Amino acid sequence: MDELWEPHAPAAGALRPLPADGLDLRAGGTATVRPVTEGVIEVTAESGGETRIEWRVPCADATAFWTPEPRGTGWLPAAWSAPRRISLAKGAPVAALVGTGDVALCAFAADRTDVLAGAGVVEENGEFRFWAQATGRLTVRIDTSRRHFAGCLADLAGWWGEGRTAHVPEAARRPAYSTWYTLQQNVTPQAVETQAALGKALGLDTIIVDDGWMTRDRARGYAHCGDWEPLSLPDATAHVARVHDLGVRYLLWYALPFIGKESAVWDRLGRYALADAAHMGAVVADPRYPAVREHLTDRLARAVEEWGMDGLKIDFIDWFAVPDPPAPGPEADCATVDEGVELLLAAVHRRITAAQPEAMTEHRQPYTSPGLWPWTTMIRATDCPLSPQENRQRTLDLRLVAGPVAVHSDMLMWHPAEPPEQIACHLINVLFAVPQISVDLAAQSQEQREALAFWLGVVREHLTTLQLGELRPARPDLGYPMVTATGDGTVAVARYAPLPVRAGDGPWHTLLVANADDDPEVRLPGLRGRAEVTVHDARGRIVRSDTADLAGDGVVTVPRGGLLTLRRTQG
């Protein structure tokens, strides 16, 4: 936040040195250091006011600073850069300084979500400075083990997960269709049912109906939010039943925080304003008030309880993250906005899972806090229409610290003239997430449908490896030009640049190489033995199928948007 800009000033209050190998570590108040494993420590500090923990490492051989924020990775900020204000509704308390070889020079996470966190290069001496600050007790886990940064971040996410529960239905990991880019607000039962039927035939098991269902106004804006009546989906129960008859699950979108000035509930709830969103025709409702939570919970739960939906897409939670919220009035029962947000989401979750135990809830970057894990099943990359590289980076950043929660891509869209090779590349760019599709499926050519169906089939067939395997994105400073996932006896590699694929001779039986680069010569150094070789083009047509000896420096031609599959037959 710009108002939090801080120059080289020392931490608030007096900091005292603490013993830590390889770290210049300091903290305020009463502080202790506890070793966890080799290269990993926990620092706990507590004071009567603001508690701050600060540490520095040599910024030597560093290549990138990683955070889970959109556009947050790939550069080294200065120490005087504005810190990140993290809350339950926005961001996650985690970061890593990455060095050559993709090792984490220093990674950290905090044990609470309401923190202020800063990091950057100290200009005077070339050190890299981290700090975290919160009111009262604060614990940070610091990892200087110099392992692959993805492994360090996965361990930090696992630390967060201790004591937390999160149930992710299997359906949350299957490809989905979204109406947003396709229909915008032009939602009708017929349009939704048409896309659901076409999508099911291609491998899309869920449809997410976005903005427009609750209003007949098509001017955008949020002035009609708050009533949440299905004005554009009359007889919603029968409509949902027809979608279910297709074998498709149904999620419905809600802009949770907004009470629109044209809504019927405005006169009753408009006064409980956490912030004004006048340019959107609404206010952000204050969840510290029981009246707000009760109304919103009832409105959202109806979709599952009354209309038979399979879950909710809950949008704009980050709008609750107001830097300086107004003092609560006498009707409020929460001291903080975060407490109100958690009570609201927990109430919605209880209601919808009581009606449908496998109900799904989608949240969206940047509300990626581990504190939200119990109330969500999937997190979607924030909007980046027609930007495959950005979608790749955002989904991978989310995967690294999402813990058990399924990660979804931003909706894939493309121009009607998009060639099938580029459609395949769109899907390869989000290969390690759940793809959401948002194009008019009725307008796709046969070639476009073939590319879409083939790659959705790959995602479905190898779901365990792609979404739950050990993830190793390479070179965050270059936007992850190659990514590897390993699991279930399979190694899956996505290649976005003309780089050699070093799968090694580990205990795998299947190697998949998805080629999203226009260089078709895929080099496979170090492989030996005999294998069945299959190459599919972007449309899923087999262009090579034979058995070959892997000579240790082999080259296989894989067209752009195509897939190489090696299955070992010996050694």
Tab-separated table of N, CA, C and O in Angstrom, residues 459-543:
chain	number	residue	atom	x	y	z
A	459	VAL	N	-5.793	-33.882	-19.090
A	459	VAL	CA	-5.955	-33.385	-17.720
A	459	VAL	C	-6.711	-34.394	-16.861
A	459	VAL	O	-6.318	-34.674	-15.713
A	460	ARG	N	-7.761	-34.953	-17.407
A	460	ARG	CA	-8.576	-35.894	-16.643
A	460	ARG	C	-7.835	-37.207	-16.389
A	460	ARG	O	-7.859	-37.754	-15.289
A	461	GLU	N	-7.144	-37.712	-17.411
A	461	GLU	CA	-6.464	-38.992	-17.278
A	461	GLU	C	-5.317	-38.931	-16.271
A	461	GLU	O	-5.069	-39.895	-15.529
A	462	HIS	N	-4.605	-37.813	-16.245
A	462	HIS	CA	-3.414	-37.710	-15.404
A	462	HIS	C	-3.624	-36.736	-14.244
A	462	HIS	O	-2.666	-36.122	-13.765
A	463	LEU	N	-4.841	-36.631	-13.772
A	463	LEU	CA	-5.189	-35.668	-12.731
A	463	LEU	C	-4.323	-35.845	-11.479
A	463	LEU	O	-3.838	-34.862	-10.908
A	464	THR	N	-4.097	-37.082	-11.059
A	464	THR	CA	-3.358	-37.310	-9.821
A	464	THR	C	-1.951	-36.742	-9.913
A	464	THR	O	-1.463	-36.067	-8.990
A	465	THR	N	-1.269	-36.995	-11.033
A	465	THR	CA	0.091	-36.479	-11.190
A	465	THR	C	0.094	-34.972	-11.342
A	465	THR	O	0.880	-34.263	-10.692
A	466	LEU	N	-0.771	-34.450	-12.196
A	466	LEU	CA	-0.737	-33.033	-12.539
A	466	LEU	C	-1.143	-32.137	-11.372
A	466	LEU	O	-0.551	-31.079	-11.166
A	467	GLN	N	-2.138	-32.554	-10.610
A	467	GLN	CA	-2.659	-31.679	-9.563
A	467	GLN	C	-2.186	-32.031	-8.162
A	467	GLN	O	-2.181	-31.168	-7.275
A	468	LEU	N	-1.812	-33.286	-7.953
A	468	LEU	CA	-1.446	-33.711	-6.605
A	468	LEU	C	-0.006	-34.191	-6.504
A	468	LEU	O	0.465	-34.518	-5.411
A	469	GLY	N	0.706	-34.236	-7.627
A	469	GLY	CA	2.085	-34.690	-7.612
A	469	GLY	C	3.035	-33.654	-7.050
A	469	GLY	O	2.664	-32.510	-6.776
A	470	GLU	N	4.294	-34.063	-6.884
A	470	GLU	CA	5.333	-33.141	-6.418
A	470	GLU	C	5.636	-32.144	-7.524
A	470	GLU	O	6.061	-32.523	-8.614
A	471	LEU	N	5.434	-30.876	-7.248
A	471	LEU	CA	5.517	-29.830	-8.267
A	471	LEU	C	6.879	-29.150	-8.220
A	471	LEU	O	7.347	-28.771	-7.142
A	472	ARG	N	7.508	-28.985	-9.399
A	472	ARG	CA	8.801	-28.322	-9.490
A	472	ARG	C	8.805	-27.347	-10.670
A	472	ARG	O	9.244	-27.671	-11.759
A	473	PRO	N	8.330	-26.119	-10.452
A	473	PRO	CA	8.453	-25.103	-11.505
A	473	PRO	C	9.899	-24.598	-11.552
A	473	PRO	O	10.524	-24.400	-10.515
A	474	ALA	N	10.407	-24.390	-12.748
A	474	ALA	CA	11.778	-23.912	-12.904
A	474	ALA	C	11.801	-22.417	-13.195
A	474	ALA	O	10.909	-21.888	-13.855
A	475	ARG	N	12.810	-21.753	-12.693
A	475	ARG	CA	13.158	-20.375	-13.018
A	475	ARG	C	12.003	-19.381	-12.837
A	475	ARG	O	11.450	-18.848	-13.803
A	476	PRO	N	11.648	-19.105	-11.591
A	476	PRO	CA	10.604	-18.095	-11.367
A	476	PRO	C	10.982	-16.736	-11.926
A	476	PRO	O	10.101	-15.943	-12.279
A	477	ASP	N	12.295	-16.454	-12.029
A	477	ASP	CA	12.725	-15.170	-12.590
A	477	ASP	C	12.389	-15.047	-14.062
A	477	ASP	O	12.326	-13.941	-14.605
A	478	LEU	N	12.138	-16.172	-14.744
A	478	LEU	CA	11.792	-16.167	-16.166
A	478	LEU	C	10.343	-16.573	-16.400
A	478	LEU	O	9.961	-16.878	-17.542
A	479	GLY	N	9.536	-16.586	-15.357
A	479	GLY	CA	8.116	-16.901	-15.535
A	479	GLY	C	7.832	-18.373	-15.703
A	479	GLY	O	6.831	-18.736	-16.321
A	480	TYR	N	8.682	-19.231	-15.176
A	480	TYR	CA	8.490	-20.679	-15.218
A	480	TYR	C	8.481	-21.237	-16.647
A	480	TYR	O	7.449	-21.693	-17.150
A	481	PRO	N	9.623	-21.220	-17.348
A	481	PRO	CA	9.652	-21.726	-18.728
A	481	PRO	C	9.542	-23.244	-18.825
A	481	PRO	O	9.342	-23.773	-19.927
A	482	MET	N	9.695	-23.958	-17.717
A	482	MET	CA	9.489	-25.402	-17.699
A	482	MET	C	8.981	-25.798	-16.326
A	482	MET	O	9.419	-25.255	-15.310
A	483	VAL	N	8.046	-26.763	-16.313
A	483	VAL	CA	7.443	-27.196	-15.060
A	483	VAL	C	7.369	-28.722	-15.072
A	483	VAL	O	7.034	-29.322	-16.102
A	484	THR	N	7.650	-29.313	-13.932
A	484	THR	CA	7.615	-30.765	-13.796
A	484	THR	C	6.748	-31.146	-12.602
A	484	THR	O	6.809	-30.500	-11.550
A	485	ALA	N	5.946	-32.181	-12.785
A	485	ALA	CA	5.205	-32.774	-11.674
A	485	ALA	C	5.471	-34.268	-11.683
A	485	ALA	O	5.506	-34.897	-12.749
A	486	THR	N	5.644	-34.845	-10.509
A	486	THR	CA	5.969	-36.260	-10.385
A	486	THR	C	5.025	-36.905	-9.392
A	486	THR	O	4.810	-36.391	-8.288
A	487	GLY	N	4.447	-38.023	-9.791
A	487	GLY	CA	3.562	-38.742	-8.889
A	487	GLY	C	2.874	-39.881	-9.604
A	487	GLY	O	2.691	-39.853	-10.827
A	488	ASP	N	2.497	-40.903	-8.858
A	488	ASP	CA	1.754	-42.019	-9.405
A	488	ASP	C	2.533	-42.731	-10.512
A	488	ASP	O	1.944	-43.234	-11.477
A	489	GLY	N	3.887	-42.747	-10.400
A	489	GLY	CA	4.719	-43.419	-11.390
A	489	GLY	C	4.868	-42.677	-12.700
A	489	GLY	O	5.396	-43.225	-13.671
A	490	THR	N	4.427	-41.435	-12.715
A	490	THR	CA	4.455	-40.634	-13.942
A	490	THR	C	5.218	-39.340	-13.695
A	490	THR	O	5.099	-38.741	-12.620
A	491	VAL	N	5.995	-38.937	-14.690
A	491	VAL	CA	6.615	-37.614	-14.691
A	491	VAL	C	5.970	-36.817	-15.819
A	491	VAL	O	5.960	-37.265	-16.975
A	492	ALA	N	5.403	-35.677	-15.480
A	492	ALA	CA	4.769	-34.799	-16.467
A	492	ALA	C	5.566	-33.512	-16.556
A	492	ALA	O	5.800	-32.850	-15.545
A	493	VAL	N	5.980	-33.158	-17.764
A	493	VAL	CA	6.781	-31.958	-18.003
A	493	VAL	C	6.052	-31.085	-19.010
A	493	VAL	O	5.609	-31.572	-20.057
A	494	ALA	N	5.921	-29.817	-18.701
A	494	ALA	CA	5.404	-28.839	-19.658
A	494	ALA	C	6.556	-27.937	-20.060
A	494	ALA	O	7.267	-27.399	-19.204
A	495	ARG	N	6.728	-27.782	-21.351
A	495	ARG	CA	7.891	-27.074	-21.916
A	495	ARG	C	7.379	-25.834	-22.646
A	495	ARG	O	6.677	-25.938	-23.633
A	496	TYR	N	7.753	-24.659	-22.136
A	496	TYR	CA	7.281	-23.396	-22.699
A	496	TYR	C	8.394	-22.638	-23.418
A	496	TYR	O	8.170	-21.527	-23.895
A	497	ALA	N	9.567	-23.219	-23.460
A	497	ALA	CA	10.732	-22.636	-24.109
A	497	ALA	C	11.578	-23.790	-24.644
A	497	ALA	O	11.419	-24.935	-24.195
A	498	PRO	N	12.499	-23.521	-25.572
A	498	PRO	CA	13.286	-24.608	-26.182
A	498	PRO	C	14.376	-25.124	-25.248
A	498	PRO	O	15.578	-24.948	-25.488
A	499	LEU	N	13.934	-25.774	-24.179
A	499	LEU	CA	14.840	-26.279	-23.154
A	499	LEU	C	14.882	-27.801	-23.178
A	499	LEU	O	13.878	-28.452	-23.491
A	500	PRO	N	16.022	-28.401	-22.826
A	500	PRO	CA	16.081	-29.860	-22.731
A	500	PRO	C	15.263	-30.361	-21.553
A	500	PRO	O	15.156	-29.696	-20.517
A	501	VAL	N	14.679	-31.527	-21.719
A	501	VAL	CA	13.853	-32.139	-20.680
A	501	VAL	C	14.695	-33.169	-19.948
A	501	VAL	O	15.044	-34.216	-20.505
A	502	ARG	N	15.028	-32.897	-18.705
A	502	ARG	CA	15.893	-33.779	-17.917
A	502	ARG	C	15.033	-34.540	-16.915
A	502	ARG	O	14.940	-34.186	-15.746
A	503	ALA	N	14.419	-35.600	-17.398
A	503	ALA	CA	13.547	-36.388	-16.528
A	503	ALA	C	14.335	-37.347	-15.662
A	503	ALA	O	13.852	-37.793	-14.623
A	504	GLY	N	15.560	-37.685	-16.078
A	504	GLY	CA	16.381	-38.589	-15.288
A	504	GLY	C	15.914	-40.024	-15.384
A	504	GLY	O	14.934	-40.351	-16.057
A	505	ASP	N	16.634	-40.886	-14.715
A	505	ASP	CA	16.332	-42.310	-14.750
A	505	ASP	C	15.710	-42.784	-13.447
A	505	ASP	O	15.991	-43.876	-12.956
A	506	GLY	N	14.859	-41.964	-12.871
A	506	GLY	CA	14.186	-42.326	-11.633
A	506	GLY	C	13.152	-43.414	-11.844
A	506	GLY	O	12.948	-43.911	-12.956
A	507	PRO	N	12.442	-43.783	-10.770
A	507	PRO	CA	11.500	-44.914	-10.827
A	507	PRO	C	10.155	-44.538	-11.438
A	507	PRO	O	9.103	-44.716	-10.823
A	508	TRP	N	10.176	-44.023	-12.648
A	508	TRP	CA	8.920	-43.708	-13.326
A	508	TRP	C	8.705	-44.693	-14.470
A	508	TRP	O	9.657	-45.220	-15.045
A	509	HIS	N	7.430	-44.897	-14.788
A	509	HIS	CA	7.109	-45.768	-15.926
A	509	HIS	C	6.580	-44.988	-17.124
A	509	HIS	O	6.597	-45.479	-18.252
A	510	THR	N	6.097	-43.761	-16.871
A	510	THR	CA	5.546	-42.949	-17.956
A	510	THR	C	6.108	-41.539	-17.870
A	510	THR	O	6.136	-40.945	-16.787
A	511	LEU	N	6.542	-41.029	-19.024
A	511	LEU	CA	6.998	-39.640	-19.126
A	511	LEU	C	6.119	-38.923	-20.136
A	511	LEU	O	5.964	-39.378	-21.277
A	512	LEU	N	5.529	-37.827	-19.699
A	512	LEU	CA	4.725	-36.967	-20.571
A	512	LEU	C	5.468	-35.664	-20.786
A	512	LEU	O	5.944	-35.060	-19.824
A	513	VAL	N	5.567	-35.232	-22.032
A	513	VAL	CA	6.166	-33.930	-22.332
A	513	VAL	C	5.176	-33.151	-23.193
A	513	VAL	O	4.907	-33.509	-24.342
A	514	ALA	N	4.621	-32.091	-22.622
A	514	ALA	CA	3.696	-31.212	-23.341
A	514	ALA	C	4.501	-30.052	-23.907
A	514	ALA	O	5.171	-29.337	-23.164
A	515	ASN	N	4.452	-29.872	-25.220
A	515	ASN	CA	5.292	-28.866	-25.871
A	515	ASN	C	4.475	-27.645	-26.263
A	515	ASN	O	3.684	-27.680	-27.201
A	516	ALA	N	4.687	-26.534	-25.528
A	516	ALA	CA	4.006	-25.279	-25.854
A	516	ALA	C	4.935	-24.300	-26.547
A	516	ALA	O	4.595	-23.119	-26.689
A	517	ASP	N	6.098	-24.773	-27.012
A	517	ASP	CA	7.053	-23.923	-27.721
A	517	ASP	C	7.026	-24.261	-29.206
A	517	ASP	O	6.670	-25.381	-29.594
A	518	ASP	N	7.408	-23.288	-30.051
A	518	ASP	CA	7.368	-23.560	-31.489
A	518	ASP	C	8.585	-24.334	-31.989
A	518	ASP	O	8.663	-24.669	-33.173
A	519	ASP	N	9.532	-24.613	-31.100
A	519	ASP	CA	10.642	-25.508	-31.435
A	519	ASP	C	10.174	-26.950	-31.225
A	519	ASP	O	9.910	-27.356	-30.094
A	520	PRO	N	10.095	-27.756	-32.277
A	520	PRO	CA	9.561	-29.113	-32.121
A	520	PRO	C	10.594	-30.131	-31.647
A	520	PRO	O	10.230	-31.268	-31.347
A	521	GLU	N	11.873	-29.743	-31.589
A	521	GLU	CA	12.924	-30.700	-31.257
A	521	GLU	C	13.069	-30.806	-29.738
A	521	GLU	O	13.731	-29.982	-29.099
A	522	VAL	N	12.450	-31.801	-29.168
A	522	VAL	CA	12.494	-32.001	-27.725
A	522	VAL	C	13.676	-32.902	-27.390
A	522	VAL	O	13.718	-34.075	-27.779
A	523	ARG	N	14.639	-32.336	-26.688
A	523	ARG	CA	15.840	-33.078	-26.320
A	523	ARG	C	15.654	-33.726	-24.954
A	523	ARG	O	15.142	-33.105	-24.024
A	524	LEU	N	16.119	-34.995	-24.874
A	524	LEU	CA	15.895	-35.809	-23.681
A	524	LEU	C	17.225	-36.363	-23.172
A	524	LEU	O	17.474	-37.577	-23.221
A	525	PRO	N	18.111	-35.521	-22.680
A	525	PRO	CA	19.418	-36.002	-22.228
A	525	PRO	C	19.296	-36.908	-21.010
A	525	PRO	O	18.474	-36.691	-20.125
A	526	GLY	N	20.129	-37.938	-21.009
A	526	GLY	CA	20.224	-38.783	-19.828
A	526	GLY	C	19.291	-39.967	-19.785
A	526	GLY	O	19.376	-40.793	-18.875
A	527	LEU	N	18.381	-40.102	-20.761
A	527	LEU	CA	17.452	-41.222	-20.740
A	527	LEU	C	18.072	-42.427	-21.440
A	527	LEU	O	18.671	-42.303	-22.514
A	528	ARG	N	17.838	-43.597	-20.850
A	528	ARG	CA	18.338	-44.827	-21.439
A	528	ARG	C	17.294	-45.931	-21.266
A	528	ARG	O	16.465	-45.864	-20.370
A	529	GLY	N	17.395	-46.921	-22.135
A	529	GLY	CA	16.462	-48.030	-22.065
A	529	GLY	C	15.550	-48.057	-23.270
A	529	GLY	O	15.696	-47.271	-24.218
A	530	ARG	N	14.588	-48.944	-23.229
A	530	ARG	CA	13.668	-49.095	-24.352
A	530	ARG	C	12.293	-48.591	-23.925
A	530	ARG	O	11.850	-48.828	-22.791
A	531	ALA	N	11.627	-47.907	-24.818
A	531	ALA	CA	10.338	-47.305	-24.462
A	531	ALA	C	9.407	-47.263	-25.664
A	531	ALA	O	9.848	-47.164	-26.821
A	532	GLU	N	8.128	-47.351	-25.372
A	532	GLU	CA	7.103	-47.085	-26.389
A	532	GLU	C	6.983	-45.572	-26.537
A	532	GLU	O	6.849	-44.849	-25.539
A	533	VAL	N	7.038	-45.088	-27.750
A	533	VAL	CA	7.009	-43.655	-28.045
A	533	VAL	C	5.721	-43.326	-28.786
A	533	VAL	O	5.438	-43.910	-29.837
A	534	THR	N	4.952	-42.412	-28.227
A	534	THR	CA	3.742	-41.927	-28.904
A	534	THR	C	3.785	-40.411	-28.919
A	534	THR	O	4.034	-39.790	-27.882
A	535	VAL	N	3.531	-39.834	-30.090
A	535	VAL	CA	3.468	-38.384	-30.223
A	535	VAL	C	2.100	-38.021	-30.787
A	535	VAL	O	1.698	-38.534	-31.846
A	536	HIS	N	1.390	-37.172	-30.075
A	536	HIS	CA	0.122	-36.609	-30.541
A	536	HIS	C	0.342	-35.167	-30.961
A	536	HIS	O	1.133	-34.445	-30.342
A	537	ASP	N	-0.379	-34.734	-31.994
A	537	ASP	CA	-0.347	-33.317	-32.327
A	537	ASP	C	-1.368	-32.577	-31.484
A	537	ASP	O	-2.013	-33.157	-30.587
A	538	ALA	N	-1.514	-31.271	-31.711
A	538	ALA	CA	-2.378	-30.436	-30.870
A	538	ALA	C	-3.825	-30.891	-30.870
A	538	ALA	O	-4.561	-30.629	-29.914
A	539	ARG	N	-4.242	-31.575	-31.928
A	539	ARG	CA	-5.634	-32.019	-32.045
A	539	ARG	C	-5.818	-33.447	-31.536
A	539	ARG	O	-6.900	-34.012	-31.653
A	540	GLY	N	-4.734	-34.045	-31.035
A	540	GLY	CA	-4.839	-35.396	-30.505
A	540	GLY	C	-4.619	-36.487	-31.532
A	540	GLY	O	-4.794	-37.670	-31.236
A	541	ARG	N	-4.209	-36.121	-32.730
A	541	ARG	CA	-3.944	-37.123	-33.761
A	541	ARG	C	-2.550	-37.716	-33.551
A	541	ARG	O	-1.590	-36.982	-33.292
A	542	ILE	N	-2.417	-39.017	-33.671
A	542	ILE	CA	-1.121	-39.666	-33.488
A	542	ILE	C	-0.255	-39.432	-34.721
A	542	ILE	O	-0.650	-39.761	-35.845
A	543	VAL	N	0.933	-38.852	-34.501
A	543	VAL	CA	1.862	-38.604	-35.610
A	543	VAL	C	3.096	-39.497	-35.506
A	543	VAL	O	3.904	-39.555	-36.438
